mmCIF file of C-alpha atoms in Angstrom:
data_model
loop_
_atom_site.group_PDB
_atom_site.id
_atom_site.type_symbol
_atom_site.label_atom_id
_atom_site.label_comp_id
_atom_site.label_asym_id
_atom_site.label_seq_id
_atom_site.Cartn_x
_atom_site.Cartn_y
_atom_site.Cartn_z
ATOM 1 C CA MET A 125 -134.622 86.474 38.865
ATOM 2 C CA SER A 126 -135.218 85.885 42.555
ATOM 3 C CA LEU A 127 -138.069 87.452 44.478
ATOM 4 C CA LEU A 128 -135.656 89.868 46.157
ATOM 5 C CA GLU A 129 -134.292 90.986 42.799
ATOM 6 C CA ASP A 130 -137.853 91.460 41.512
ATOM 7 C CA LEU A 131 -138.681 93.602 44.540
ATOM 8 C CA LYS A 132 -135.542 95.669 44.022
ATOM 9 C CA TRP A 133 -136.614 96.236 40.402
ATOM 10 C CA ARG A 134 -140.130 97.439 41.200
ATOM 11 C CA TYR A 135 -141.075 100.901 42.391
ATOM 12 C CA ALA A 136 -144.252 102.920 42.754
ATOM 13 C CA THR A 137 -144.492 104.017 39.133
ATOM 14 C CA LYS A 138 -145.498 107.654 38.853
ATOM 15 C CA LYS A 139 -146.077 107.849 35.094
ATOM 16 C CA MET A 140 -147.322 105.054 32.840
ATOM 17 C CA ASN A 141 -147.254 104.950 29.051
ATOM 18 C CA GLY A 142 -150.685 103.451 28.342
ATOM 19 C CA THR A 143 -149.402 100.219 26.795
ATOM 20 C CA PRO A 144 -151.876 97.377 27.413
ATOM 21 C CA VAL A 145 -150.799 94.508 29.644
ATOM 22 C CA ALA A 146 -151.581 91.025 28.308
ATOM 23 C CA GLN A 147 -154.608 89.524 30.017
ATOM 24 C CA GLU A 148 -152.686 86.404 31.023
ATOM 25 C CA LYS A 149 -150.336 88.580 33.068
ATOM 26 C CA ILE A 150 -153.261 90.341 34.731
ATOM 27 C CA ASP A 151 -154.759 86.939 35.499
ATOM 28 C CA TYR A 152 -151.451 85.825 37.029
ATOM 29 C CA ILE A 153 -151.426 88.846 39.337
ATOM 30 C CA LEU A 154 -155.048 88.259 40.320
ATOM 31 C CA GLU A 155 -154.342 84.599 41.033
ATOM 32 C CA ALA A 156 -151.538 85.592 43.397
ATOM 33 C CA ALA A 157 -154.033 87.748 45.293
ATOM 34 C CA ARG A 158 -156.587 84.925 45.336
ATOM 35 C CA LEU A 159 -154.046 82.495 46.773
ATOM 36 C CA ALA A 160 -153.193 84.833 49.657
ATOM 37 C CA PRO A 161 -153.394 83.410 53.172
ATOM 38 C CA THR A 162 -156.044 85.023 55.368
ATOM 39 C CA SER A 163 -157.247 84.758 58.950
ATOM 40 C CA SER A 164 -159.136 81.461 59.406
ATOM 41 C CA GLY A 165 -159.223 81.115 55.626
ATOM 42 C CA LEU A 166 -162.125 83.570 55.404
ATOM 43 C CA HIS A 167 -160.793 85.526 52.399
ATOM 44 C CA PRO A 168 -162.991 88.493 53.318
ATOM 45 C CA PHE A 169 -162.110 90.626 50.310
ATOM 46 C CA ARG A 170 -162.625 90.778 46.577
ATOM 47 C CA VAL A 171 -160.680 92.378 43.715
ATOM 48 C CA ILE A 172 -162.422 94.479 41.080
ATOM 49 C CA GLU A 173 -160.580 94.462 37.733
ATOM 50 C CA ILE A 174 -161.156 97.601 35.641
ATOM 51 C CA SER A 175 -159.826 98.268 32.142
ATOM 52 C CA ASP A 176 -162.705 100.310 30.691
ATOM 53 C CA PRO A 177 -161.278 103.756 29.756
ATOM 54 C CA GLU A 178 -164.520 105.594 30.512
ATOM 55 C CA LEU A 179 -164.787 104.111 33.974
ATOM 56 C CA LYS A 180 -161.117 104.833 34.696
ATOM 57 C CA ALA A 181 -161.722 108.436 33.631
ATOM 58 C CA LYS A 182 -164.533 108.674 36.185
ATOM 59 C CA ILE A 183 -162.260 107.246 38.863
ATOM 60 C CA GLN A 184 -159.369 109.645 38.194
ATOM 61 C CA PRO A 185 -160.906 112.672 39.974
ATOM 62 C CA ILE A 186 -161.904 110.382 42.862
ATOM 63 C CA ALA A 187 -158.189 109.503 43.058
ATOM 64 C CA TYR A 188 -157.236 113.191 43.248
ATOM 65 C CA GLY A 189 -156.254 113.384 39.583
ATOM 66 C CA GLN A 190 -153.464 110.805 39.676
ATOM 67 C CA SER A 191 -152.479 110.137 36.072
ATOM 68 C CA GLN A 192 -151.719 106.450 36.611
ATOM 69 C CA ILE A 193 -155.461 105.777 36.850
ATOM 70 C CA VAL A 194 -156.038 106.650 33.197
ATOM 71 C CA ASP A 195 -152.546 105.879 31.845
ATOM 72 C CA SER A 196 -152.573 102.365 33.267
ATOM 73 C CA SER A 197 -153.670 99.277 31.411
ATOM 74 C CA HIS A 198 -155.807 98.091 34.337
ATOM 75 C CA ILE A 199 -156.627 99.149 37.841
ATOM 76 C CA LEU A 200 -157.341 96.629 40.560
ATOM 77 C CA VAL A 201 -159.569 97.753 43.412
ATOM 78 C CA PHE A 202 -159.197 95.726 46.595
ATOM 79 C CA ALA A 203 -162.457 95.794 48.548
ATOM 80 C CA ALA A 204 -163.120 94.156 51.910
ATOM 81 C CA TYR A 205 -166.277 92.863 53.553
ATOM 82 C CA ASP A 206 -168.177 95.647 55.271
ATOM 83 C CA ALA A 207 -169.041 93.133 58.014
ATOM 84 C CA TYR A 208 -168.837 89.434 58.845
ATOM 85 C CA THR A 209 -172.260 87.883 58.487
ATOM 86 C CA LYS A 210 -173.239 84.394 59.551
ATOM 87 C CA GLU A 211 -173.994 83.591 55.916
ATOM 88 C CA ARG A 212 -170.479 84.546 54.814
ATOM 89 C CA VAL A 213 -168.779 82.537 57.524
ATOM 90 C CA GLU A 214 -171.057 79.550 56.897
ATOM 91 C CA ALA A 215 -170.328 79.701 53.159
ATOM 92 C CA THR A 216 -166.569 79.663 53.734
ATOM 93 C CA PHE A 217 -166.667 76.531 55.868
ATOM 94 C CA ALA A 218 -169.208 74.854 53.573
ATOM 95 C CA GLN A 219 -166.810 75.334 50.645
ATOM 96 C CA GLN A 220 -163.943 73.910 52.679
ATOM 97 C CA ALA A 221 -166.022 70.860 53.571
ATOM 98 C CA GLU A 222 -167.116 70.273 49.975
ATOM 99 C CA GLU A 223 -163.706 70.687 48.369
ATOM 100 C CA ARG A 224 -161.919 68.617 51.025
ATOM 101 C CA GLY A 225 -164.536 65.868 51.123
ATOM 102 C CA LEU A 226 -165.328 66.462 54.786
ATOM 103 C CA PRO A 227 -168.656 66.396 56.657
ATOM 104 C CA LEU A 228 -170.465 69.723 56.557
ATOM 105 C CA ASN A 229 -170.199 70.007 60.352
ATOM 106 C CA PHE A 230 -166.470 69.145 60.457
ATOM 107 C CA ALA A 231 -165.530 72.443 62.107
ATOM 108 C CA ASP A 232 -168.745 73.551 63.785
ATOM 109 C CA ASP A 233 -167.173 74.308 67.153
ATOM 110 C CA TYR A 234 -164.377 76.358 65.627
ATOM 111 C CA LYS A 235 -166.737 78.095 63.196
ATOM 112 C CA ASN A 236 -169.236 79.025 65.896
ATOM 113 C CA ASN A 237 -166.539 80.337 68.218
ATOM 114 C CA LEU A 238 -165.005 82.316 65.375
ATOM 115 C CA PHE A 239 -168.306 83.925 64.431
ATOM 116 C CA ALA A 240 -169.019 84.754 68.067
ATOM 117 C CA GLN A 241 -165.689 86.569 68.307
ATOM 118 C CA LEU A 242 -166.165 88.436 65.021
ATOM 119 C CA SER A 243 -169.790 89.394 65.637
ATOM 120 C CA ALA A 244 -168.823 90.840 69.035
ATOM 121 C CA LEU A 245 -166.798 93.478 67.207
ATOM 122 C CA SER A 246 -168.322 96.727 66.002
ATOM 123 C CA GLN A 247 -169.010 96.936 62.259
ATOM 124 C CA GLU A 248 -166.070 99.332 61.918
ATOM 125 C CA GLN A 249 -163.801 96.836 63.673
ATOM 126 C CA GLN A 250 -165.068 94.019 61.468
ATOM 127 C CA PHE A 251 -164.269 96.020 58.337
ATOM 128 C CA SER A 252 -160.844 96.887 59.735
ATOM 129 C CA HIS A 253 -160.131 93.196 60.302
ATOM 130 C CA ALA A 254 -161.260 92.319 56.783
ATOM 131 C CA ALA A 255 -159.209 95.173 55.301
ATOM 132 C CA ARG A 256 -156.057 93.833 56.956
ATOM 133 C CA GLN A 257 -156.658 90.538 55.177
ATOM 134 C CA ALA A 258 -157.092 92.393 51.883
ATOM 135 C CA TYR A 259 -153.650 93.911 52.323
ATOM 136 C CA ILE A 260 -152.098 90.440 52.336
ATOM 137 C CA GLY A 261 -153.489 89.830 48.850
ATOM 138 C CA PHE A 262 -152.543 93.387 47.894
ATOM 139 C CA GLY A 263 -148.896 92.762 48.772
ATOM 140 C CA LEU A 264 -148.768 89.469 46.917
ATOM 141 C CA ALA A 265 -150.290 91.106 43.843
ATOM 142 C CA LEU A 266 -147.533 93.741 43.883
ATOM 143 C CA ALA A 267 -144.892 91.012 44.156
ATOM 144 C CA ALA A 268 -146.492 89.003 41.333
ATOM 145 C CA ALA A 269 -146.530 92.081 39.108
ATOM 146 C CA ALA A 270 -142.828 92.613 39.772
ATOM 147 C CA GLU A 271 -142.131 88.979 38.933
ATOM 148 C CA GLN A 272 -143.905 89.491 35.593
ATOM 149 C CA LYS A 273 -141.960 92.730 34.984
ATOM 150 C CA ILE A 274 -145.201 94.652 35.077
ATOM 151 C CA ASP A 275 -145.197 98.048 36.743
ATOM 152 C CA ALA A 276 -147.640 98.634 39.559
ATOM 153 C CA THR A 277 -148.536 101.640 41.653
ATOM 154 C CA PRO A 278 -150.121 100.984 45.063
ATOM 155 C CA MET A 279 -152.642 103.661 45.999
ATOM 156 C CA GLU A 280 -154.515 104.689 49.099
ATOM 157 C CA GLY A 281 -154.947 108.263 47.866
ATOM 158 C CA PHE A 282 -158.578 108.255 46.827
ATOM 159 C CA ASN A 283 -161.985 109.041 48.277
ATOM 160 C CA ASN A 284 -163.244 105.658 49.432
ATOM 161 C CA GLU A 285 -166.866 106.675 49.822
ATOM 162 C CA GLN A 286 -167.036 108.159 46.332
ATOM 163 C CA LEU A 287 -165.402 105.114 44.762
ATOM 164 C CA ASP A 288 -167.737 102.793 46.665
ATOM 165 C CA ALA A 289 -170.709 104.765 45.362
ATOM 166 C CA LEU A 290 -169.442 104.780 41.761
ATOM 167 C CA LEU A 291 -168.850 101.023 41.750
ATOM 168 C CA GLU A 292 -171.976 100.338 43.869
ATOM 169 C CA LEU A 293 -169.921 98.209 46.217
ATOM 170 C CA ASN A 294 -172.584 98.452 48.918
ATOM 171 C CA LYS A 295 -174.717 96.078 46.844
ATOM 172 C CA LEU A 296 -171.961 93.500 47.252
ATOM 173 C CA GLY A 297 -171.417 94.181 50.953
ATOM 174 C CA LEU A 298 -167.963 95.590 50.211
ATOM 175 C CA LYS A 299 -165.966 98.736 50.914
ATOM 176 C CA SER A 300 -162.874 99.809 48.990
ATOM 177 C CA VAL A 301 -159.502 99.511 50.694
ATOM 178 C CA SER A 302 -156.771 100.165 48.133
ATOM 179 C CA ILE A 303 -155.983 100.354 44.420
ATOM 180 C CA ILE A 304 -153.184 99.012 42.253
ATOM 181 C CA ALA A 305 -152.628 100.686 38.889
ATOM 182 C CA ILE A 306 -151.082 98.151 36.476
ATOM 183 C CA GLY A 307 -149.136 99.083 33.357
ATOM 184 C CA TYR A 308 -145.724 99.993 31.993
ATOM 185 C CA ARG A 309 -143.491 102.841 33.114
ATOM 186 C CA ASP A 310 -143.014 105.932 30.961
ATOM 187 C CA GLU A 311 -139.281 106.197 31.502
ATOM 188 C CA ALA A 312 -138.968 109.551 29.724
ATOM 189 C CA HIS A 313 -141.501 111.272 31.975
ATOM 190 C CA ASP A 314 -141.328 109.467 35.324
ATOM 191 C CA TRP A 315 -139.167 111.428 37.761
ATOM 192 C CA LEU A 316 -138.845 108.425 40.086
ATOM 193 C CA VAL A 317 -137.725 105.796 37.581
ATOM 194 C CA ASN A 318 -133.970 106.159 38.117
ATOM 195 C CA MET A 319 -134.052 107.115 41.767
ATOM 196 C CA LYS A 320 -132.345 104.832 44.280
ATOM 197 C CA LYS A 321 -134.729 102.640 46.251
ATOM 198 C CA VAL A 322 -134.626 103.730 49.891
ATOM 199 C CA ARG A 323 -135.726 101.488 52.749
ATOM 200 C CA PRO A 324 -134.851 101.293 56.471
ATOM 201 C CA LEU A 325 -131.414 99.851 57.138
ATOM 202 C CA GLN A 326 -131.489 96.188 58.157
ATOM 203 C CA GLU A 327 -129.992 96.951 61.545
ATOM 204 C CA ASP A 328 -132.776 99.457 62.187
ATOM 205 C CA PHE A 329 -135.557 97.390 60.642
ATOM 206 C CA ILE A 330 -134.959 93.991 62.205
ATOM 207 C CA ILE A 331 -135.278 93.689 65.971
ATOM 208 C CA LYS A 332 -133.777 90.438 67.228
ATOM 209 C CA PHE A 333 -134.308 88.526 70.432
ATOM 210 C CA ASN A 334 -131.591 85.876 70.474
#
């Protein structure tokens, strides 16, 4: 199937049946997120993979009781940098230099200008910038799940501070952004499963300057 057909097939699954998803399919979805393009190649986010039933049960009330948290096979928590530090920016460019066989100082001017721009932002603005990069990976993960015929529910409906505390994300310099619940639809109990997909009409959605 084409990507467009996969996207037409997927929907925000409201009820999952608890069937485990093969780890190779989870890994495929995670790899799609890892390969996401990001601003200046900084990749300022990480994905936390959770399949432990006890931990998912602790997360469910943080996610306002949504059943997909515990009925899913896995949940993926997308978490962004809480700030851009010099160490993080330096590490990104050092990796690029090593893997591309370039001198360590190959992009010093660009790197220094970039860090000056980022560090001039407030910490809240830095997190907001990083979170926008996380959403690129988030979208690609949803598309990859659809390609694998795996159901996925994107979620912003949770208490970020409580989830951050539970997962101790502050120790990693991260803050939660969004969640994807991964599993298989419970067709007999999901009210949305047979509903028509509704999106803006093309003529309303696309604004052309010709």
